């Protein structure tokens, strides 16, 4: 007779052991990007390759596959949304995907990704796409191999997208982003024709790095990031990574002459971090205690960065403290002018510094280029040209260098192809979830003006964080907001903020 | 027919894979002591336990044992001092030791050590031995189990000492330390009776932490620590740890009102680091590329800290820079007074701050207490009392608190019992090696006065670092210095420095 409880214990223990190794690999990766001595890169790649190979080997243990098959047929799996049902479904899903990947490919992808990131840092610094090209060719080739091994029905991109946004289809994402673009282009045009613009110089005055650090840390604490269970450090490319249920690390980068970069970057990464910190710790390593998708992850970061951090009430609460922290830069500045400046809409070159309205055009460019690369309609060597043309076409500006163009993001060098669209999905999820929270809780903006962020965080904990992977992302959003994902909430939110600022 | 080359490749590849995992575990440990968020400790212990278990499992693979047995009987093992001979001998030695340890004991030792260190930090801060006692009881019990599993002919301490100082015997160490103590006690008494003492207040003036950091980094670079292959960070208890052939991390702690702590601590850890950085990188993970013993490791740190860093010529070279870095503290100070102050001999409570002469008495106390604990002649509960009595007896002072007494060192909390005597062995090795280097190179002090440290480092690289584990420590020292280890060189060095200072 089948002892479901015993089998379940076994697969859970197995998953928790894998999580111990994966979180160790996360530390190797975090440290690689944050602290590693310059000459230690090659060995670090070998450490991560070794551990990834070991994790893959353990994850694909046929014994575990048998247990999962048996559990899938048992009554325990009957409710797919229960903790147990979701555990069985998701572990089996991952297992079936992983056994399609040869261990040698997993190891080679890991090694190339670590070395790729190291090469990218240098290539970007030296504006040297040609030097980086052979590595990128190798990465694209490996990702094609991965897509072929995993399999797909429509296009290779589907197979890669699934790593970041499980259950999403390229064609659906394309439809949603098309809808978004159709609304965004006229909105951006209207803003550019409005004749209004903020005084941007407010934000490029002198903001001491030490004070930025302490002000950003204070703000991250205020919205709910728990520094007893996390850290904030400095890196070249900001990110958030968790290496345990109580160890979530965010990073940022400071520029003494540009306030928004580090500040909104910190709120953004803190938003990611608060999702990780809101997961159920007793389920760490198991699907109910694991983040749902990168789109949902990004919805949390973008919500705290933009829907909270760039709102007027947030600054009604915090502007006084900002003036005290940066008196030389801000003592003669009015709140309204500051608020307009941090919501400046303007086509620009760098994705991570783009405003809320044009940001998604940056993503659409990458999404289209990635598909063309995987479909073999674009060669890596032609990428810089194709990039520049699309920026001309969608944003009306042309990067003067590859460093500010095709080399600006770390993702491809790290093997992250299929990842970018989750940023726009995140924006869409964020707007739709925020509207639902506001409707349910009532007056979020009034709360922000009083420095009260706990109600929103609590709502997110209950509705999103603690759900883990019990529902697929599309279903969870339908369930929580009563609607399937569309561009409407985001466009409504942009209009309600930007129309008064630009008089459109 | 036996294909020795093939077998050797297999065992070397196996050892290199183990090194990838062990160096990953080193990163987990370094990060735990340096950066870990306060609430992340328990999970970190599980990560390290998991990895230690996995390493143990792989290290004790019977297939590897068979290969090593075959190799031991082959002509490849004929020259025990060749790279190949040493590889076979040392890997087999480690293998045979590890298979005696049950995996469950290895895991439990790891977990208890990580949690023990976390508990120690709190216990020391709160001066709470009683709260720490149950954990220490558990650690001593586990170490007794370890000694019993490994086996010993004379006393349990032998089995533990071997982890840190391979091939050393407790009785030999006792003899050497007894000889040292017999010379030290009258030397310290003569100094105390001399009526002379330096102006210590020079060292407790205001030394800004930022400047200490940059001055210490400069000095570490000057003697040869390579920051492209290493880092310097801040921790509660300074240490050195390597997590790859090009990734050696040292730590220190700063006190604005005490110059020597961080400065000589940095030189000390840099000395350890330069040993690691001097090992043959192409042999990383194999015995010829691995440090020989903790006594030899400590000889490097103590040599750079004391025989170089506290010498008069070193400060003839560096004092001007020190005055420029700390003008308020040092502008009215004469070099001779500074030199006397940093060589102040005085019985004190804290080992890591003890002078060169009394330092070894601190070690002898721990060495005796550890043996008594393992022989069941002393109970953990009686340790604070026994500690205080020995301080009274050997140093003439009694710790006012356990924080400055029995709780001062992290070692026992980390399961490091049998480790302390390697500190005194390090002092003895350092003095004997330094005398040999000086005889061979001629005029080391003149070189230091000119800021030339490369000749000494090069000599250490050639004679010690690059030898790896090709010779046992006792044999290597005999070979390099022409004498077996004794207290003579250390006593001669102390006399030649201290006699003029104290007029004895």
PDB file of N, CA, C and O in Angstrom, chain A residues 24-49:
ATOM      1  N   UNK A  24      23.248  27.986  -1.211  1.00  0.00           N
ATOM      2  CA  UNK A  24      24.704  28.105  -1.138  1.00  0.00           C
ATOM      3  C   UNK A  24      25.245  28.633  -2.463  1.00  0.00           C
ATOM      4  O   UNK A  24      26.111  29.509  -2.497  1.00  0.00           O
ATOM      5  N   UNK A  25      24.690  28.118  -3.559  1.00  0.00           N
ATOM      6  CA  UNK A  25      25.083  28.620  -4.878  1.00  0.00           C
ATOM      7  C   UNK A  25      24.702  30.101  -5.021  1.00  0.00           C
ATOM      8  O   UNK A  25      25.418  30.877  -5.650  1.00  0.00           O
ATOM      9  N   UNK A  26      23.588  30.480  -4.415  1.00  0.00           N
ATOM     10  CA  UNK A  26      23.178  31.887  -4.452  1.00  0.00           C
ATOM     11  C   UNK A  26      24.209  32.756  -3.736  1.00  0.00           C
ATOM     12  O   UNK A  26      24.518  33.861  -4.176  1.00  0.00           O
ATOM     13  N   UNK A  27      24.760  32.251  -2.635  1.00  0.00           N
ATOM     14  CA  UNK A  27      25.797  33.015  -1.939  1.00  0.00           C
ATOM     15  C   UNK A  27      27.047  33.147  -2.815  1.00  0.00           C
ATOM     16  O   UNK A  27      27.629  34.236  -2.911  1.00  0.00           O
ATOM     17  N   UNK A  28      27.435  32.044  -3.463  1.00  0.00           N
ATOM     18  CA  UNK A  28      28.592  32.112  -4.371  1.00  0.00           C
ATOM     19  C   UNK A  28      28.362  33.188  -5.432  1.00  0.00           C
ATOM     20  O   UNK A  28      29.270  33.936  -5.781  1.00  0.00           O
ATOM     21  N   UNK A  29      27.137  33.265  -5.942  1.00  0.00           N
ATOM     22  CA  UNK A  29      26.819  34.228  -6.993  1.00  0.00           C
ATOM     23  C   UNK A  29      26.758  35.655  -6.457  1.00  0.00           C
ATOM     24  O   UNK A  29      27.279  36.586  -7.069  1.00  0.00           O
ATOM     25  N   UNK A  30      26.125  35.820  -5.314  1.00  0.00           N
ATOM     26  CA  UNK A  30      26.051  37.152  -4.704  1.00  0.00           C
ATOM     27  C   UNK A  30      27.455  37.684  -4.436  1.00  0.00           C
ATOM     28  O   UNK A  30      27.796  38.814  -4.780  1.00  0.00           O
ATOM     29  N   UNK A  31      28.265  36.828  -3.811  1.00  0.00           N
ATOM     30  CA  UNK A  31      29.630  37.223  -3.452  1.00  0.00           C
ATOM     31  C   UNK A  31      30.442  37.533  -4.709  1.00  0.00           C
ATOM     32  O   UNK A  31      31.237  38.471  -4.722  1.00  0.00           O
ATOM     33  N   UNK A  32      30.191  36.765  -5.763  1.00  0.00           N
ATOM     34  CA  UNK A  32      30.925  36.968  -7.025  1.00  0.00           C
ATOM     35  C   UNK A  32      30.668  38.369  -7.548  1.00  0.00           C
ATOM     36  O   UNK A  32      31.570  39.036  -8.049  1.00  0.00           O
ATOM     37  N   UNK A  33      29.415  38.826  -7.426  1.00  0.00           N
ATOM     38  CA  UNK A  33      29.063  40.124  -7.978  1.00  0.00           C
ATOM     39  C   UNK A  33      29.331  41.273  -7.016  1.00  0.00           C
ATOM     40  O   UNK A  33      29.290  42.442  -7.406  1.00  0.00           O
ATOM     41  N   UNK A  34      29.571  40.955  -5.754  1.00  0.00           N
ATOM     42  CA  UNK A  34      29.642  42.002  -4.734  1.00  0.00           C
ATOM     43  C   UNK A  34      31.056  42.210  -4.187  1.00  0.00           C
ATOM     44  O   UNK A  34      31.473  43.350  -3.970  1.00  0.00           O
ATOM     45  N   UNK A  35      31.775  41.139  -3.953  1.00  0.00           N
ATOM     46  CA  UNK A  35      33.018  41.244  -3.185  1.00  0.00           C
ATOM     47  C   UNK A  35      34.232  40.575  -3.805  1.00  0.00           C
ATOM     48  O   UNK A  35      35.349  40.809  -3.350  1.00  0.00           O
ATOM     49  N   UNK A  36      34.058  39.763  -4.798  1.00  0.00           N
ATOM     50  CA  UNK A  36      35.133  38.873  -5.247  1.00  0.00           C
ATOM     51  C   UNK A  36      36.383  39.641  -5.690  1.00  0.00           C
ATOM     52  O   UNK A  36      36.308  40.571  -6.484  1.00  0.00           O
ATOM     53  N   UNK A  37      37.563  39.210  -5.185  1.00  0.00           N
ATOM     54  CA  UNK A  37      38.815  39.809  -5.671  1.00  0.00           C
ATOM     55  C   UNK A  37      38.937  39.627  -7.188  1.00  0.00           C
ATOM     56  O   UNK A  37      38.475  38.617  -7.732  1.00  0.00           O
ATOM     57  N   UNK A  38      39.573  40.598  -7.854  1.00  0.00           N
ATOM     58  CA  UNK A  38      39.571  40.603  -9.320  1.00  0.00           C
ATOM     59  C   UNK A  38      40.108  39.327  -9.955  1.00  0.00           C
ATOM     60  O   UNK A  38      39.626  38.915 -11.001  1.00  0.00           O
ATOM     61  N   UNK A  39      41.078  38.708  -9.329  1.00  0.00           N
ATOM     62  CA  UNK A  39      41.666  37.540 -10.001  1.00  0.00           C
ATOM     63  C   UNK A  39      40.996  36.222  -9.632  1.00  0.00           C
ATOM     64  O   UNK A  39      41.428  35.146 -10.054  1.00  0.00           O
ATOM     65  N   UNK A  40      39.941  36.286  -8.837  1.00  0.00           N
ATOM     66  CA  UNK A  40      39.329  35.046  -8.335  1.00  0.00           C
ATOM     67  C   UNK A  40      38.173  34.546  -9.197  1.00  0.00           C
ATOM     68  O   UNK A  40      37.534  33.547  -8.872  1.00  0.00           O
ATOM     69  N   UNK A  41      37.908  35.221 -10.316  1.00  0.00           N
ATOM     70  CA  UNK A  41      36.717  34.903 -11.111  1.00  0.00           C
ATOM     71  C   UNK A  41      36.676  33.495 -11.682  1.00  0.00           C
ATOM     72  O   UNK A  41      35.649  32.818 -11.610  1.00  0.00           O
ATOM     73  N   UNK A  42      37.783  33.049 -12.249  1.00  0.00           N
ATOM     74  CA  UNK A  42      37.771  31.756 -12.934  1.00  0.00           C
ATOM     75  C   UNK A  42      37.479  30.621 -11.955  1.00  0.00           C
ATOM     76  O   UNK A  42      36.687  29.718 -12.252  1.00  0.00           O
ATOM     77  N   UNK A  43      38.093  30.675 -10.787  1.00  0.00           N
ATOM     78  CA  UNK A  43      37.848  29.607  -9.819  1.00  0.00           C
ATOM     79  C   UNK A  43      36.414  29.650  -9.299  1.00  0.00           C
ATOM     80  O   UNK A  43      35.788  28.618  -9.075  1.00  0.00           O
ATOM     81  N   UNK A  44      35.890  30.856  -9.122  1.00  0.00           N
ATOM     82  CA  UNK A  44      34.501  30.971  -8.682  1.00  0.00           C
ATOM     83  C   UNK A  44      33.557  30.314  -9.706  1.00  0.00           C
ATOM     84  O   UNK A  44      32.587  29.633  -9.320  1.00  0.00           O
ATOM     85  N   UNK A  45      33.859  30.495 -10.984  1.00  0.00           N
ATOM     86  CA  UNK A  45      33.038  29.840 -12.012  1.00  0.00           C
ATOM     87  C   UNK A  45      33.075  28.320 -11.832  1.00  0.00           C
ATOM     88  O   UNK A  45      32.050  27.640 -11.961  1.00  0.00           O
ATOM     89  N   UNK A  46      34.256  27.798 -11.485  1.00  0.00           N
ATOM     90  CA  UNK A  46      34.359  26.338 -11.286  1.00  0.00           C
ATOM     91  C   UNK A  46      33.593  25.888 -10.052  1.00  0.00           C
ATOM     92  O   UNK A  46      32.971  24.832 -10.040  1.00  0.00           O
ATOM     93  N   UNK A  47      33.635  26.706  -8.996  1.00  0.00           N
ATOM     94  CA  UNK A  47      32.866  26.344  -7.789  1.00  0.00           C
ATOM     95  C   UNK A  47      31.373  26.270  -8.103  1.00  0.00           C
ATOM     96  O   UNK A  47      30.677  25.351  -7.700  1.00  0.00           O
ATOM     97  N   UNK A  48      30.891  27.279  -8.823  1.00  0.00           N
ATOM     98  CA  UNK A  48      29.455  27.312  -9.121  1.00  0.00           C
ATOM     99  C   UNK A  48      29.073  26.223 -10.117  1.00  0.00           C
ATOM    100  O   UNK A  48      27.982  25.655 -10.039  1.00  0.00           O
ATOM    101  N   UNK A  49      29.986  25.921 -11.030  1.00  0.00           N
ATOM    102  CA  UNK A  49      29.722  24.848 -11.986  1.00  0.00           C
ATOM    103  C   UNK A  49      29.629  23.508 -11.261  1.00  0.00           C
ATOM    104  O   UNK A  49      28.719  22.709 -11.514  1.00  0.00           O
TER     105      UNK A  49
END
